[in-house]
Coordinates of C-alpha atoms in Angstrom, one line a residue:
M27 CA -191.1 -33.5 -43.4
K28 CA -187.0 -34.1 -43.6
Q29 CA -186.2 -33.0 -40.5
L30 CA -189.3 -36.0 -38.4
K31 CA -187.5 -38.4 -40.3
K32 CA -184.1 -37.4 -39.2
A33 CA -185.8 -37.6 -35.6
C34 CA -187.7 -40.9 -36.1
V35 CA -184.4 -42.4 -36.3
L36 CA -182.2 -41.0 -33.8
F37 CA -184.8 -42.1 -31.7
F38 CA -185.3 -45.9 -32.8
C39 CA -181.7 -46.0 -32.4
A40 CA -181.5 -44.5 -29.1
V41 CA -183.9 -46.9 -28.0
I42 CA -181.8 -49.7 -29.3
L43 CA -178.4 -48.5 -27.7
T44 CA -180.4 -48.8 -25.0
V45 CA -181.2 -52.1 -25.1
F46 CA -178.7 -53.6 -26.2
S47 CA -176.4 -51.2 -23.4
G48 CA -178.8 -52.7 -20.4
V49 CA -178.7 -56.3 -21.9
S50 CA -175.2 -56.7 -21.8
E51 CA -174.8 -55.0 -18.3
L52 CA -177.6 -57.2 -17.4
A53 CA -175.2 -60.8 -19.1
A54 CA -172.3 -59.8 -17.7
P55 CA -170.1 -61.4 -15.2
A56 CA -168.7 -59.9 -11.5
Y57 CA -165.0 -59.3 -12.9
A58 CA -162.0 -56.9 -12.3
A59 CA -160.8 -55.3 -14.9
S60 CA -157.9 -57.0 -14.5
A61 CA -156.3 -58.7 -12.7
H62 CA -154.2 -56.9 -9.8
W63 CA -152.9 -56.8 -6.1
V64 CA -154.6 -56.3 -2.7
Y65 CA -153.1 -53.9 -0.3
K66 CA -153.5 -52.8 2.8
G67 CA -151.7 -49.0 3.6
K68 CA -148.4 -50.5 1.5
N69 CA -148.6 -53.5 1.6
K70 CA -149.3 -56.4 0.0
V71 CA -151.8 -58.7 1.5
G72 CA -153.6 -60.5 -1.6
Y73 CA -154.3 -61.4 -5.2
V74 CA -157.3 -61.4 -7.2
L75 CA -157.8 -63.1 -10.5
K76 CA -159.0 -61.5 -13.3
S77 CA -162.9 -63.2 -12.7
G78 CA -162.3 -61.8 -9.7
E79 CA -161.4 -64.8 -7.3
R80 CA -158.8 -64.4 -4.8
V81 CA -155.5 -66.2 -4.9
K82 CA -155.4 -69.3 -2.5
G83 CA -152.0 -72.0 -2.0
V84 CA -148.9 -71.6 -4.3
R85 CA -148.9 -69.2 -7.7
K86 CA -146.5 -68.1 -9.4
I87 CA -147.0 -64.1 -11.2
G88 CA -144.2 -62.3 -12.6
S89 CA -141.7 -63.9 -12.4
K90 CA -141.3 -64.5 -8.3
I91 CA -143.8 -67.1 -6.6
Y92 CA -145.9 -66.9 -3.6
F93 CA -147.6 -68.6 -0.7
F94 CA -150.9 -67.4 -0.1
D95 CA -153.1 -69.2 2.6
N96 CA -157.2 -70.7 2.3
K97 CA -158.3 -67.3 2.7
G98 CA -156.6 -66.6 -0.1
K99 CA -153.9 -64.3 2.3
L100 CA -150.4 -63.3 1.3
S101 CA -148.6 -65.6 3.7
K102 CA -145.7 -63.2 5.3
A103 CA -145.8 -63.0 8.6
G104 CA -142.8 -63.6 11.4
S105 CA -140.1 -65.5 10.2
E106 CA -138.5 -67.8 7.1
R107 CA -140.4 -70.3 8.0
R108 CA -142.0 -73.7 6.4
L109 CA -145.7 -73.4 5.5
K110 CA -148.2 -76.4 3.5
W111 CA -150.5 -76.5 1.2
K112 CA -151.9 -79.8 -0.7
G113 CA -148.9 -82.1 1.0
D114 CA -146.2 -80.3 0.1
Y115 CA -143.5 -78.0 1.8
Y116 CA -142.0 -74.8 0.9
D117 CA -140.0 -72.5 1.5
V118 CA -141.8 -69.3 2.3
R119 CA -139.8 -66.0 3.2
K120 CA -141.2 -63.3 5.4
D121 CA -142.4 -61.1 1.6
G122 CA -144.0 -64.1 1.1
T123 CA -142.1 -65.1 -1.4
I124 CA -141.1 -68.9 -2.0
R125 CA -136.7 -70.0 -2.7
K126 CA -135.6 -72.7 -3.9
G127 CA -132.7 -74.7 -3.6
W128 CA -131.2 -76.3 0.0
Q129 CA -132.2 -74.7 2.9
V130 CA -131.0 -75.6 7.1
F131 CA -134.6 -75.2 9.1
G132 CA -133.8 -76.5 12.8
S133 CA -130.4 -79.2 12.8
S134 CA -131.8 -80.4 10.0
L135 CA -131.0 -79.5 6.5
Y136 CA -133.6 -80.1 3.7
Y137 CA -133.6 -79.1 -0.3
F138 CA -136.9 -77.4 -2.5
G139 CA -136.4 -77.6 -6.6
G140 CA -140.1 -79.1 -7.1
K141 CA -142.8 -77.8 -9.0
N142 CA -142.6 -74.1 -7.4
G143 CA -140.3 -75.1 -5.1
A144 CA -142.1 -77.5 -3.6
M145 CA -139.6 -80.0 -0.7
T146 CA -137.8 -82.3 -2.3
R147 CA -138.4 -86.2 -0.6
N148 CA -137.0 -89.5 -1.2
K149 CA -134.4 -88.4 -4.2
T150 CA -131.6 -88.0 -4.7
V151 CA -130.0 -84.1 -5.3
D152 CA -126.2 -83.3 -5.1
N153 CA -125.1 -86.3 -4.7
I154 CA -127.0 -85.7 -1.2
H155 CA -130.1 -88.4 -0.3
L156 CA -133.3 -86.8 0.3
L157 CA -135.4 -88.9 2.8
A158 CA -139.1 -89.5 3.0
S159 CA -139.6 -86.5 5.4
G160 CA -137.6 -84.6 3.1
K161 CA -134.8 -84.1 5.2
A162 CA -130.6 -85.2 4.5
Y163 CA -128.7 -88.4 5.6
M164 CA -126.4 -86.2 6.8
T165 CA -123.1 -87.1 4.8
L166 CA -120.2 -85.2 4.4
D167 CA -121.5 -83.3 1.4
A168 CA -124.8 -82.3 3.6
S169 CA -123.2 -81.9 6.9
I170 CA -120.8 -79.1 4.9
R171 CA -124.1 -77.4 3.4
Y172 CA -125.4 -77.7 6.5
K173 CA -122.5 -76.2 8.3
C174 CA -122.1 -74.0 5.9
I175 CA -125.9 -72.9 4.8
K176 CA -126.5 -72.1 7.9
K177 CA -124.3 -69.2 8.8
L178 CA -125.6 -67.7 6.1
K179 CA -128.8 -67.1 6.9
S180 CA -127.9 -66.0 9.8
W181 CA -125.8 -63.6 8.5
G182 CA -128.7 -62.2 6.3
V183 CA -127.6 -63.1 3.3
Q184 CA -129.1 -66.1 1.5
D185 CA -130.8 -64.0 -0.9
K186 CA -128.3 -61.1 -1.5
S187 CA -126.0 -62.1 -4.9
K188 CA -123.2 -64.9 -4.8
K189 CA -120.9 -61.9 -4.7
K190 CA -122.4 -60.5 -1.3
Q191 CA -122.0 -64.0 -0.2
L192 CA -119.4 -64.7 -0.6
K193 CA -117.3 -61.4 0.2
K194 CA -119.5 -62.0 3.9
A195 CA -118.0 -66.0 3.9
W196 CA -114.4 -64.2 2.7
K197 CA -114.6 -61.7 6.4
Y198 CA -115.6 -65.2 8.2
V199 CA -113.4 -67.0 7.4
S200 CA -109.6 -64.6 7.4
G201 CA -111.8 -63.2 10.6
R202 CA -111.5 -63.7 14.8
S203 CA -113.6 -66.5 14.5
F204 CA -111.1 -69.6 13.8
H205 CA -107.8 -70.1 15.7
Y206 CA -104.6 -71.3 14.4
A207 CA -103.6 -74.7 14.2
T208 CA -100.4 -77.2 12.8
I209 CA -103.3 -79.8 11.7
Y210 CA -101.8 -81.6 7.9
P211 CA -104.5 -82.9 6.2
K212 CA -103.3 -86.7 5.3
L213 CA -103.7 -85.0 1.0
S214 CA -103.1 -89.4 0.1
D215 CA -107.0 -88.8 1.3
K216 CA -108.7 -88.0 -2.4
R217 CA -111.5 -86.4 0.4
W218 CA -109.3 -84.1 2.6
T219 CA -110.4 -81.1 0.7
K220 CA -113.9 -81.7 2.6
K221 CA -113.0 -83.5 5.3
Y222 CA -110.3 -80.4 6.5
A223 CA -113.1 -78.1 5.9
N224 CA -115.7 -80.5 7.7
K225 CA -114.0 -80.2 10.2
M226 CA -112.6 -76.4 10.6
L227 CA -116.6 -75.3 10.3
S228 CA -117.1 -77.9 13.8
G229 CA -113.6 -76.5 15.6
H230 CA -112.5 -73.3 14.6
K231 CA -109.0 -74.5 14.2
G232 CA -106.8 -75.1 11.5
N233 CA -103.3 -74.3 9.9
C234 CA -103.8 -72.5 5.7
Y235 CA -104.7 -75.5 4.4
G236 CA -108.2 -75.9 7.2
F237 CA -108.2 -71.7 5.9
A238 CA -108.0 -72.5 1.8
C239 CA -110.2 -75.4 2.6
T240 CA -113.9 -74.2 4.5
F241 CA -113.1 -71.5 2.4
A242 CA -113.1 -73.3 -0.7
A243 CA -115.7 -74.7 1.0
F244 CA -118.0 -71.9 0.8
A245 CA -117.8 -70.6 -1.7
W246 CA -119.0 -74.6 -3.5
V247 CA -121.6 -74.1 -1.4
I248 CA -122.3 -71.0 -2.5
G249 CA -122.2 -71.9 -6.6
Y250 CA -118.6 -70.8 -7.6
D251 CA -116.4 -73.6 -8.9
P252 CA -113.2 -73.4 -6.4
Y253 CA -109.6 -74.8 -6.5
V254 CA -107.7 -75.2 -3.5
V255 CA -104.1 -74.9 -4.9
C256 CA -101.0 -76.4 -2.8
G257 CA -97.9 -75.2 -3.0
R258 CA -93.9 -74.3 -1.7
C259 CA -94.1 -70.1 0.0
A260 CA -91.3 -67.5 0.9
G261 CA -91.2 -69.0 4.3
G262 CA -89.7 -70.4 7.2
R263 CA -92.0 -72.2 9.0
D264 CA -91.0 -75.0 7.0
H265 CA -86.8 -74.4 8.1
A266 CA -86.5 -76.0 4.7
A267 CA -82.9 -75.0 3.0
D268 CA -84.8 -73.0 0.0
G269 CA -86.3 -70.5 1.9
F270 CA -89.7 -71.7 1.1
T271 CA -93.0 -73.3 3.9
R272 CA -96.2 -75.8 3.0
H273 CA -98.9 -73.5 1.7
A274 CA -102.1 -73.4 0.6
I275 CA -104.8 -70.8 -0.5
V276 CA -108.2 -70.7 -3.4
K277 CA -108.5 -70.7 -6.9
I278 CA -111.7 -69.7 -8.7
S279 CA -112.8 -68.5 -11.9
G280 CA -109.3 -67.6 -11.6
K281 CA -108.5 -65.0 -8.9
Y282 CA -106.6 -65.7 -6.3
Y283 CA -107.5 -65.5 -3.1
D284 CA -105.5 -66.4 0.4
P285 CA -107.7 -66.0 4.0
E286 CA -105.1 -67.8 6.2
G287 CA -102.5 -65.3 4.9
Q288 CA -104.8 -62.7 5.9
F289 CA -106.1 -64.3 9.3
A290 CA -102.2 -64.0 10.2
G291 CA -101.8 -60.4 8.5
W292 CA -98.1 -61.4 6.1
L293 CA -100.6 -60.8 3.5
R294 CA -103.4 -58.9 3.1
G295 CA -105.8 -58.3 0.6
V296 CA -105.0 -61.2 -1.2
Y297 CA -109.3 -61.7 -2.3
G298 CA -110.3 -61.6 -6.1
K299 CA -106.5 -61.1 -7.5
K300 CA -105.6 -61.7 -10.7
S301 CA -101.9 -62.7 -9.8
Y302 CA -100.4 -63.4 -6.4
N303 CA -97.6 -61.5 -6.2
Y304 CA -96.0 -63.4 -3.2
P305 CA -93.2 -66.6 -4.0
F306 CA -95.5 -68.9 -4.4
K307 CA -94.7 -72.5 -6.7
K308 CA -97.8 -74.9 -6.6
K309 CA -97.1 -78.5 -7.4
F310 CA -100.8 -79.7 -7.2
S311 CA -104.2 -78.1 -7.2
V312 CA -107.9 -79.4 -6.0
R313 CA -110.8 -79.3 -7.0
M314 CA -113.4 -78.7 -4.8
K315 CA -116.3 -79.7 -6.5
R316 CA -114.9 -82.8 -8.5
V317 CA -114.8 -84.0 -4.7
N318 CA -116.4 -87.3 -3.2
G319 CA -117.5 -86.4 -0.2
N320 CA -120.5 -88.1 0.2
I321 CA -119.6 -90.5 2.8
K322 CA -121.0 -91.3 6.4
T323 CA -120.5 -89.4 9.2
S324 CA -120.2 -89.9 12.9
K325 CA -123.5 -87.5 13.9
A326 CA -125.9 -89.9 10.5
T327 CA -129.7 -88.3 10.8
M328 CA -130.5 -92.2 8.5
P329 CA -134.3 -92.8 12.1
K330 CA -132.9 -96.3 13.7
N331 CA -135.4 -99.1 12.8
S332 CA -136.6 -97.4 10.0
V333 CA -137.5 -98.3 5.8
Q334 CA -136.4 -95.3 3.9
C335 CA -137.1 -94.9 0.3
I336 CA -133.7 -93.1 -1.6
D337 CA -134.4 -93.0 -5.6
G338 CA -136.6 -95.8 -5.8
R339 CA -135.2 -98.3 -3.8
Y340 CA -136.0 -99.7 -0.2
Y341 CA -133.4 -99.6 2.4
Y342 CA -133.3 -100.6 6.1
F343 CA -132.1 -99.5 9.0
N344 CA -131.9 -101.8 11.8
A345 CA -131.4 -100.0 15.6
K346 CA -127.0 -100.0 15.0
K347 CA -128.0 -97.8 11.9
K348 CA -126.4 -100.5 9.3
S349 CA -128.6 -102.4 6.6
V350 CA -129.3 -105.7 6.3
K351 CA -130.2 -108.3 4.1
G352 CA -133.3 -111.1 4.0
M353 CA -136.7 -110.6 4.4
Y354 CA -137.8 -108.6 7.3
L355 CA -141.2 -107.6 8.0
I356 CA -141.8 -104.1 9.5
K357 CA -143.8 -102.8 10.6
G358 CA -147.0 -105.1 9.0
K359 CA -145.3 -105.4 5.8
L360 CA -142.9 -107.4 4.4
Y361 CA -139.8 -106.9 1.9
N362 CA -137.1 -108.6 0.5
F363 CA -133.7 -106.8 1.0
N364 CA -131.6 -109.0 -1.5
K365 CA -129.3 -106.9 -3.3
K366 CA -126.3 -104.6 -2.9
G367 CA -125.9 -101.1 -3.0
K368 CA -124.4 -96.9 -1.8
Y369 CA -125.8 -98.2 1.5
G370 CA -126.9 -101.6 1.9
Y371 CA -129.0 -103.9 1.0
Y372 CA -132.2 -103.4 -1.1
M373 CA -135.5 -103.6 -3.5
T374 CA -136.5 -101.8 -5.8
T375 CA -139.7 -99.8 -5.8
K376 CA -141.2 -102.5 -8.2
A377 CA -140.3 -105.6 -6.2
Y378 CA -141.2 -103.5 -3.3
N379 CA -144.7 -103.1 -5.0
K380 CA -145.6 -106.9 -6.5
W381 CA -144.6 -108.3 -2.3
Q382 CA -147.2 -105.9 -1.0
A383 CA -149.3 -106.1 -2.8
K384 CA -149.3 -110.8 -2.5
C385 CA -149.0 -109.7 1.5
K386 CA -153.1 -108.6 1.7
Q387 CA -155.1 -110.3 4.4
N388 CA -157.3 -113.1 2.8
A389 CA -155.5 -113.4 -0.1
P390 CA -154.3 -116.4 -1.9
F391 CA -151.0 -118.3 0.1
A392 CA -149.7 -120.2 -3.1
P393 CA -148.3 -116.4 -5.0
L394 CA -146.6 -115.5 -2.2
K395 CA -144.9 -118.3 -1.2
K396 CA -143.9 -118.2 -5.2
L397 CA -142.6 -115.5 -4.5
I398 CA -140.2 -116.2 -1.1
G399 CA -140.1 -119.9 -1.0
N400 CA -141.4 -123.0 1.1
P401 CA -140.8 -122.5 4.5
K402 CA -138.7 -123.5 7.2
K403 CA -141.0 -124.7 9.9
V404 CA -145.3 -125.1 9.2
T405 CA -147.0 -126.7 12.4
T406 CA -150.8 -126.8 12.1
A407 CA -154.2 -127.2 14.8
D408 CA -157.7 -127.5 13.9
S409 CA -159.2 -123.9 13.2
C410 CA -161.4 -123.2 15.6
Y411 CA -163.1 -119.3 14.3
M412 CA -162.2 -120.1 10.2
G413 CA -164.6 -123.0 10.0
S414 CA -163.6 -126.5 8.5
G415 CA -159.9 -127.0 8.1
K416 CA -156.4 -126.1 9.8
D417 CA -155.1 -123.0 11.2
C418 CA -151.2 -122.6 9.6
I419 CA -148.2 -121.5 11.3
N420 CA -145.3 -121.1 8.7
K421 CA -142.4 -120.4 10.2
Y422 CA -139.5 -118.0 8.0
K423 CA -136.6 -116.5 9.6
H424 CA -137.0 -113.7 10.4
F425 CA -141.6 -113.5 10.2
I426 CA -144.0 -116.1 10.6
V427 CA -147.2 -116.4 8.2
D428 CA -150.5 -117.8 9.6
T429 CA -152.7 -119.5 6.9
F430 CA -155.5 -121.2 6.6
L431 CA -155.7 -124.5 4.8
P432 CA -159.6 -125.6 4.1
D433 CA -160.6 -129.6 4.2
D434 CA -162.6 -129.4 1.2
G435 CA -159.2 -128.5 -1.0
G436 CA -159.8 -125.1 -1.1
E437 CA -157.0 -122.0 -1.6
E438 CA -154.7 -121.7 0.7
I439 CA -155.3 -118.2 2.2
I440 CA -153.6 -115.6 4.5
I441 CA -154.9 -115.0 7.2
G442 CA -151.8 -112.4 8.4
L443 CA -148.1 -112.2 9.1
R444 CA -146.2 -111.2 12.6
T445 CA -143.1 -111.5 14.8
E446 CA -142.0 -113.8 16.9

């Protein structure tokens, strides 16, 4: 009897387990045991979430950010390039990871510092203005960054350590890529270090000052805090009575570098030395990082006849790339450049939005008129298409506002804005 009861209990438990097990299997959703990479051979081609869904777009996985196409495929084919996802551009490496920071594409400099490394627009970064297109306005600072980054990119060391990048820059500056020329900087110019570096990066010739400035420029772009140290070292170039001549070297984190000495061969091996073991009388030093090099260059890339929003301020650059003052109608929109900014005259984003809201077709003219004042001249004629009333041509200095004034005393409304 006891054996029969025991057998019944075991059978009953087995039935319950079977039923509940079946329910569990039927109710369970399709999911992966855990999120994981999908491989083709040894190569990563996609990533699957625990829900079973393939990742698309930009996603941080572990410590890295990856770019996947709209089919969930890891975008790593081809050379490094900019890829677009939901209106934002990203700098994608060959392995599908996203690079942040300054980058060069074609003849332009960009900065990728937005969310997950998205391209930055309409902002100022490191004293460099980024336009609505993402391109950097080519100032002196931007020009140096562009030239140095382009070289680092061509050498394939952009993703290497700062130490390896600096070593590569040293070999370039102190190697055979440059020529010696007796070009002395104007030391009274506060920007002379960056000016000389920019000039030498283009012309590939200079003296000890140029070699020091150029190497310091690379160090600055890579992320170091270099100083150009100026003084006098033992030598007869200046034919001075004390046996010393003008010379410039570089100091980074307390260590010395002499690229011109390496280049000329009279003092080799001064790379990252704790002391400068050569007769040298220091006069002054210039911290490259503190030099304000943000000035226009002859190759400025501000688009002609364009409105640019920079840090919440709208600027207009005409055919001569000069800023303008006053009210202008540009591509159907009305602007009022009435304050002086760093690059000329501008209007704030708040003012821009306020103006555009009052410039719409069929909107009442009175609010806009309150902002822009009375026209210089008004001509009227019987309306030929708006009904009983007058068509009015309100002439301002740089534009015209066409309006309709009804005979019944109703509000004057805007028909449109135009230039003559």
